[in-house]
GROMACS .gro file of C-alpha atoms in nm:
model
  310
    1MET     CA    1   0.036  -0.027   0.011
    2ARG     CA    2   0.153   0.356  -0.145
    3LYS     CA    3   0.261   0.594   0.213
    4ILE     CA    4   0.029   0.887   0.193
    5VAL     CA    5   0.197   1.145   0.471
    6PHE     CA    6   0.060   1.509   0.491
    7LEU     CA    7   0.353   1.739   0.709
    8ASP     CA    8   0.140   1.997   0.860
    9GLU     CA    9  -0.204   1.932   0.841
   10TYR     CA   10  -0.298   2.172   1.093
   11SER     CA   11  -0.307   2.380   0.721
   12ILE     CA   12  -0.673   2.234   0.658
   13ALA     CA   13  -0.880   2.341   0.987
   14GLY     CA   14  -0.967   1.950   1.109
   15ARG     CA   15  -1.139   2.016   0.753
   16ASP     CA   16  -1.228   1.611   0.656
   17MET     CA   17  -0.955   1.337   0.500
   18SER     CA   18  -1.079   1.141   0.498
   19LYS     CA   19  -1.180   1.082   0.083
   20ILE     CA   20  -0.761   1.104   0.068
   21ALA     CA   21  -0.699   0.887   0.360
   22ALA     CA   22  -0.887   0.608   0.217
   23MET     CA   23  -0.620   0.641  -0.146
   24GLY     CA   24  -0.332   0.489   0.087
   25GLU     CA   25  -0.175   0.475   0.447
   26TYR     CA   26  -0.211   0.741   0.559
   27VAL     CA   27  -0.006   0.937   0.828
   28ALA     CA   28  -0.023   1.241   0.891
   29TYR     CA   29   0.160   1.559   1.135
   30ASP     CA   30   0.064   1.875   1.304
   31ASN     CA   31   0.372   2.055   1.123
   32THR     CA   32   0.700   1.963   1.053
   33PRO     CA   33   0.974   2.168   1.120
   34LYS     CA   34   1.333   2.137   0.855
   35GLU     CA   35   1.544   1.945   1.017
   36GLU     CA   36   1.272   1.579   1.044
   37VAL     CA   37   1.145   1.639   0.727
   38VAL     CA   38   1.340   1.365   0.544
   39GLU     CA   39   1.292   1.086   0.838
   40ARG     CA   40   0.884   1.178   0.790
   41LEU     CA   41   0.872   1.153   0.456
   42ARG     CA   42   1.100   0.831   0.509
   43GLY     CA   43   0.922   0.575   0.233
   44ALA     CA   44   0.668   0.759   0.121
   45GLU     CA   45   0.514   0.784  -0.256
   46ILE     CA   46   0.309   1.067  -0.189
   47ALA     CA   47   0.390   1.375  -0.005
   48ILE     CA   48   0.128   1.678   0.107
   49SER     CA   49   0.300   2.025   0.255
   50ASN     CA   50   0.154   2.351   0.219
   51LYS     CA   51   0.462   2.514   0.416
   52VAL     CA   52   0.646   2.310   0.486
   53MET     CA   53   0.985   2.325   0.285
   54ILE     CA   54   1.075   2.026   0.069
   55SER     CA   55   1.384   2.056  -0.054
   56GLY     CA   56   1.623   1.924  -0.396
   57GLU     CA   57   1.832   1.798  -0.035
   58ALA     CA   58   1.583   1.632   0.057
   59MET     CA   59   1.416   1.461  -0.225
   60ARG     CA   60   1.815   1.340  -0.308
   61GLN     CA   61   1.736   1.120   0.010
   62LEU     CA   62   1.424   0.991  -0.050
   63PRO     CA   63   1.388   0.791  -0.324
   64ASP     CA   64   1.032   0.620  -0.258
   65LEU     CA   65   0.966   0.967  -0.353
   66LYS     CA   66   0.727   1.021  -0.616
   67LEU     CA   67   0.413   1.232  -0.639
   68ILE     CA   68   0.504   1.634  -0.443
   69CYS     CA   69   0.103   1.775  -0.389
   70VAL     CA   70   0.101   2.132  -0.213
   71ALA     CA   71  -0.179   2.186  -0.038
   72ALA     CA   72  -0.173   2.535  -0.202
   73THR     CA   73  -0.181   2.719  -0.495
   74GLY     CA   74   0.150   2.838  -0.484
   75MET     CA   75   0.475   2.597  -0.485
   76ASN     CA   76   0.770   2.858  -0.307
   77ASN     CA   77   0.784   2.589  -0.068
   78VAL     CA   78   0.931   2.253  -0.381
   79ASP     CA   79   1.282   2.296  -0.559
   80LEU     CA   80   1.104   2.216  -0.903
   81VAL     CA   81   1.393   2.202  -1.055
   82THR     CA   82   1.537   1.901  -0.822
   83ALA     CA   83   1.214   1.742  -0.834
   84LYS     CA   84   1.220   1.738  -1.202
   85GLU     CA   85   1.570   1.592  -1.277
   86LEU     CA   86   1.409   1.361  -1.019
   87GLY     CA   87   1.158   1.264  -1.160
   88ILE     CA   88   0.927   1.371  -0.902
   89GLU     CA   89   0.583   1.520  -1.042
   90VAL     CA   90   0.450   1.826  -0.825
   91LYS     CA   91   0.109   1.913  -0.835
   92ASN     CA   92  -0.061   2.238  -0.701
   93ALA     CA   93  -0.398   2.328  -0.673
   94VAL     CA   94  -0.554   2.655  -0.873
   95GLY     CA   95  -0.912   2.808  -0.822
   96TYR     CA   96  -0.996   2.650  -0.433
   97SER     CA   97  -0.930   3.019  -0.258
   98THR     CA   98  -1.048   3.276  -0.518
   99THR     CA   99  -1.355   3.336  -0.355
  100SER     CA  100  -1.264   3.357  -0.004
  101VAL     CA  101  -0.970   3.573  -0.081
  102ALA     CA  102  -1.178   3.815  -0.307
  103GLU     CA  103  -1.442   3.853  -0.032
  104THR     CA  104  -1.203   3.946   0.220
  105THR     CA  105  -1.071   4.178  -0.013
  106LEU     CA  106  -1.418   4.318  -0.068
  107ALA     CA  107  -1.460   4.250   0.321
  108SER     CA  108  -1.066   4.479   0.425
  109ALA     CA  109  -1.222   4.810   0.105
  110LEU     CA  110  -1.546   4.788   0.308
  111ALA     CA  111  -1.375   4.787   0.684
  112LEU     CA  112  -1.121   5.089   0.647
  113ALA     CA  113  -1.360   5.298   0.441
  114ARG     CA  114  -1.640   5.257   0.735
  115HIS     CA  115  -1.350   5.177   0.990
  116ILE     CA  116  -1.499   4.889   1.163
  117ALA     CA  117  -1.226   4.814   1.334
  118TYR     CA  118  -1.225   5.122   1.527
  119PHE     CA  119  -1.575   5.143   1.598
  120ASN     CA  120  -1.617   4.753   1.744
  121GLU     CA  121  -1.302   4.826   2.005
  122TYR     CA  122  -1.500   5.206   2.118
  123PHE     CA  123  -1.888   4.944   2.143
  124HIS     CA  124  -1.661   4.709   2.396
  125ASP     CA  125  -1.413   4.904   2.593
  126GLY     CA  126  -1.722   5.080   2.712
  127ARG     CA  127  -1.705   5.414   2.566
  128TYR     CA  128  -2.052   5.331   2.434
  129ALA     CA  129  -2.207   5.346   2.749
  130ALA     CA  130  -2.014   5.641   2.949
  131ALA     CA  131  -2.110   5.816   2.616
  132ASP     CA  132  -2.390   6.119   2.637
  133ARG     CA  133  -2.487   6.139   2.316
  134ALA     CA  134  -2.585   5.866   2.014
  135PHE     CA  135  -2.372   5.908   1.725
  136CYS     CA  136  -1.953   5.882   1.764
  137PHE     CA  137  -1.794   6.117   1.439
  138ASP     CA  138  -1.462   6.052   1.606
  139ARG     CA  139  -1.348   5.906   1.280
  140MET     CA  140  -1.537   6.010   1.011
  141THR     CA  141  -1.635   5.701   0.750
  142TYR     CA  142  -1.716   5.619   0.311
  143GLU     CA  143  -1.878   5.508   0.081
  144ILE     CA  144  -1.660   5.234  -0.220
  145ARG     CA  145  -1.877   5.339  -0.436
  146GLY     CA  146  -1.763   5.553  -0.689
  147LYS     CA  147  -1.427   5.501  -0.550
  148ARG     CA  148  -1.122   5.394  -0.855
  149TRP     CA  149  -1.024   5.019  -0.772
  150GLY     CA  150  -0.692   4.952  -0.909
  151ILE     CA  151  -0.608   4.596  -0.974
  152ILE     CA  152  -0.222   4.486  -0.897
  153GLY     CA  153  -0.222   4.161  -1.128
  154LEU     CA  154  -0.513   3.989  -1.263
  155GLY     CA  155  -0.506   3.610  -1.246
  156ASN     CA  156  -0.852   3.471  -1.113
  157ILE     CA  157  -0.854   3.642  -0.809
  158GLY     CA  158  -0.761   3.985  -0.896
  159ARG     CA  159  -1.078   3.911  -1.153
  160GLU     CA  160  -1.274   3.809  -0.902
  161VAL     CA  161  -1.193   4.136  -0.770
  162ALA     CA  162  -1.243   4.377  -1.001
  163ARG     CA  163  -1.676   4.184  -1.064
  164LEU     CA  164  -1.740   4.248  -0.706
  165ALA     CA  165  -1.542   4.631  -0.699
  166LYS     CA  166  -1.772   4.694  -0.999
  167ALA     CA  167  -2.049   4.536  -0.878
  168PHE     CA  168  -2.037   4.795  -0.572
  169GLY     CA  169  -2.007   5.124  -0.793
  170CYS     CA  170  -1.636   5.155  -0.795
  171GLU     CA  171  -1.393   5.252  -1.123
  172VAL     CA  172  -1.126   4.963  -1.179
  173ALA     CA  173  -0.817   4.892  -1.348
  174TYR     CA  174  -0.542   4.706  -1.298
  175TYR     CA  175  -0.169   4.648  -1.332
  176SER     CA  176  -0.070   4.322  -1.516
  177THR     CA  177   0.242   4.212  -1.380
  178SER     CA  178   0.389   3.934  -1.609
  179GLY     CA  179   0.414   4.228  -1.861
  180VAL     CA  180   0.173   4.034  -2.103
  181ARG     CA  181  -0.127   4.272  -2.231
  182ARG     CA  182  -0.425   4.148  -2.316
  183GLU     CA  183  -0.781   4.222  -2.400
  184GLU     CA  184  -0.985   4.321  -2.134
  185GLU     CA  185  -1.345   4.438  -2.023
  186ILE     CA  186  -1.137   4.683  -1.816
  187PRO     CA  187  -0.842   4.917  -1.827
  188SER     CA  188  -0.504   4.880  -1.799
  189MET     CA  189  -0.232   5.079  -1.674
  190GLU     CA  190   0.173   5.063  -1.646
  191LEU     CA  191   0.159   5.091  -1.204
  192ASP     CA  192   0.296   5.445  -1.103
  193GLU     CA  193  -0.007   5.544  -1.365
  194LEU     CA  194  -0.288   5.334  -1.140
  195LEU     CA  195  -0.053   5.381  -0.829
  196LYS     CA  196  -0.165   5.751  -0.850
  197TRP     CA  197  -0.527   5.747  -1.019
  198SER     CA  198  -0.644   5.434  -0.749
  199ASP     CA  199  -0.852   5.510  -0.425
  200ILE     CA  200  -0.808   5.183  -0.372
  201VAL     CA  201  -0.503   4.918  -0.468
  202SER     CA  202  -0.509   4.526  -0.419
  203VAL     CA  203  -0.250   4.352  -0.489
  204HIS     CA  204  -0.350   4.038  -0.658
  205SER     CA  205   0.033   3.843  -0.821
  206PRO     CA  206   0.212   3.676  -0.763
  207LEU     CA  207   0.552   3.666  -0.560
  208ASN     CA  208   0.804   3.653  -0.817
  209GLU     CA  209   1.092   3.795  -0.971
  210ARG     CA  210   0.919   4.094  -1.130
  211THR     CA  211   0.660   4.120  -0.792
  212ARG     CA  212   0.964   4.111  -0.559
  213GLY     CA  213   1.022   4.514  -0.385
  214LEU     CA  214   0.722   4.597  -0.699
  215VAL     CA  215   0.582   4.861  -0.401
  216GLY     CA  216   0.813   5.051  -0.181
  217ARG     CA  217   0.829   5.371  -0.053
  218GLN     CA  218   0.869   5.537  -0.393
  219GLN     CA  219   0.538   5.364  -0.502
  220LEU     CA  220   0.408   5.439  -0.203
  221GLN     CA  221   0.464   5.820  -0.239
  222MET     CA  222   0.294   5.835  -0.552
  223MET     CA  223  -0.035   5.742  -0.367
  224LYS     CA  224  -0.333   5.961  -0.293
  225PRO     CA  225  -0.314   6.056   0.114
  226SER     CA  226  -0.693   5.921   0.049
  227ALA     CA  227  -0.588   5.612  -0.062
  228VAL     CA  228  -0.557   5.231   0.075
  229ILE     CA  229  -0.413   4.930   0.007
  230ILE     CA  230  -0.465   4.555   0.043
  231ASN     CA  231  -0.229   4.294   0.032
  232VAL     CA  232  -0.388   3.948   0.024
  233ALA     CA  233  -0.081   3.811  -0.214
  234ARG     CA  234   0.193   3.719  -0.065
  235GLY     CA  235   0.441   3.979   0.216
  236GLY     CA  236   0.737   4.027  -0.007
  237ILE     CA  237   0.572   4.253  -0.238
  238ILE     CA  238   0.465   4.584  -0.048
  239ASP     CA  239   0.807   4.672   0.136
  240GLU     CA  240   0.641   4.703   0.506
  241ALA     CA  241   0.869   4.918   0.645
  242ALA     CA  242   0.744   5.169   0.398
  243LEU     CA  243   0.449   5.114   0.428
  244ALA     CA  244   0.492   5.169   0.868
  245GLU     CA  245   0.675   5.475   0.744
  246ALA     CA  246   0.380   5.601   0.501
  247LEU     CA  247   0.142   5.495   0.713
  248ASP     CA  248   0.263   5.715   1.028
  249SER     CA  249   0.365   6.037   0.765
  250GLY     CA  250   0.005   6.010   0.595
  251TRP     CA  251   0.162   5.945   0.236
  252LEU     CA  252  -0.185   5.685   0.196
  253SER     CA  253  -0.473   5.662   0.472
  254ALA     CA  254  -0.468   5.255   0.534
  255ALA     CA  255  -0.345   4.924   0.441
  256ALA     CA  256  -0.499   4.614   0.470
  257LEU     CA  257  -0.257   4.278   0.491
  258ASP     CA  258  -0.353   3.957   0.536
  259VAL     CA  259   0.006   3.837   0.418
  260PHE     CA  260   0.385   3.879   0.516
  261SER     CA  261   0.814   3.862   0.454
  262VAL     CA  262   0.804   3.624   0.713
  263GLU     CA  263   0.524   3.418   0.856
  264PRO     CA  264   0.494   3.427   1.140
  265LEU     CA  265   0.562   3.828   1.180
  266LYS     CA  266   0.789   3.855   1.492
  267GLU     CA  267   0.921   4.169   1.510
  268SER     CA  268   0.880   4.537   1.211
  269PRO     CA  269   0.741   4.809   1.224
  270LEU     CA  270   0.410   4.749   1.126
  271PHE     CA  271   0.406   4.626   1.505
  272HIS     CA  272   0.486   4.984   1.571
  273ILE     CA  273   0.256   5.197   1.377
  274ARG     CA  274   0.111   5.499   1.665
  275ASP     CA  275  -0.190   5.466   1.511
  276LYS     CA  276  -0.320   5.133   1.496
  277TYR     CA  277  -0.667   5.110   1.285
  278ARG     CA  278  -0.475   5.299   1.016
  279LEU     CA  279  -0.336   4.887   0.958
  280LEU     CA  280  -0.627   4.572   0.966
  281ALA     CA  281  -0.424   4.270   0.983
  282SER     CA  282  -0.465   3.903   0.965
  283PRO     CA  283  -0.308   3.592   1.004
  284HIS     CA  284  -0.274   3.459   0.592
  285ASN     CA  285  -0.605   3.330   0.653
  286ALA     CA  286  -0.715   3.516   0.391
  287TRP     CA  287  -0.821   3.161   0.182
  288ALA     CA  288  -0.889   2.990   0.439
  289ALA     CA  289  -1.309   2.985   0.430
  290ALA     CA  290  -1.485   2.600   0.517
  291GLU     CA  291  -1.554   2.605   0.185
  292ALA     CA  292  -1.236   2.687   0.010
  293ILE     CA  293  -1.037   2.416   0.232
  294ASP     CA  294  -1.313   2.184   0.153
  295ARG     CA  295  -1.237   2.238  -0.243
  296LEU     CA  296  -0.879   2.260  -0.186
  297LEU     CA  297  -0.888   1.875  -0.071
  298GLU     CA  298  -1.062   1.808  -0.328
  299CYS     CA  299  -0.851   1.919  -0.567
  300VAL     CA  300  -0.538   1.770  -0.379
  301ALA     CA  301  -0.737   1.435  -0.419
  302GLU     CA  302  -0.864   1.461  -0.776
  303ASN     CA  303  -0.417   1.485  -0.811
  304ILE     CA  304  -0.370   1.189  -0.602
  305ARG     CA  305  -0.622   1.017  -0.846
  306GLU     CA  306  -0.495   1.100  -1.180
  307TYR     CA  307  -0.111   0.983  -1.008
  308ILE     CA  308  -0.248   0.651  -0.924
  309ALA     CA  309  -0.417   0.628  -1.253
  310LYS     CA  310  -0.129   0.664  -1.471
   0.00000   0.00000   0.00000
């Protein structure tokens, strides 16, 4: 019976693994430190990993390994060059998180525009109960209808965000991080033009040589002081120190981040922003609605089925 090992099963939040477990001798670890990857995959024909790195050095010590299923879309946790050299198939999951990430993006824009975090705390910390008036105008709220929404990276998620933004009455444009020009329903702009034009900017591109550090100090200074930026893609795309400076200096109004250059983030200027309500942050869970995780597991199961059927 083929051995299937999931190196970081915590990443699927306890959802049903029965379809995958039924395909072989299934072994799951909550999480796996890098020094234990080889030992835990020894004898495994199929490895599943969300974020645990499977290096080329590890693969060379695992002669039984034939398939790596990445329980995510991005495959930067696998040495693809060595996998190809050794004839190890690497399969990822595509499209499972489109709705979840797009909805999180829209929710972030709305939360920033309506100062949801501030007013929720205003209620729960007792200030509302202690007030002598019905309304609180500590922070002015805004509608997103009629705003200009710039999208960086028009893949599946970027397109769904464009659809939702237009449904809310926004004017939408995009910047192609690949440099490829296609016929699209929405106009394309160069990055500098998009940043200057937009009231809301959201990032939906992969992290690669073209996008690492794409939005730095110079780019943030181009944005409107009233604008917000949202990153639900990869942390290395926006310079975090520059973003903290931008929020403190008023180069832009606010930001929402679900991804960071190091995860979990241990120390960063982002923790020390003078006005914490200008940054809405979450621990890389934009993708992880229950329905999205179930779709992810179906993708992994289908990748295993296709491998077995060969």
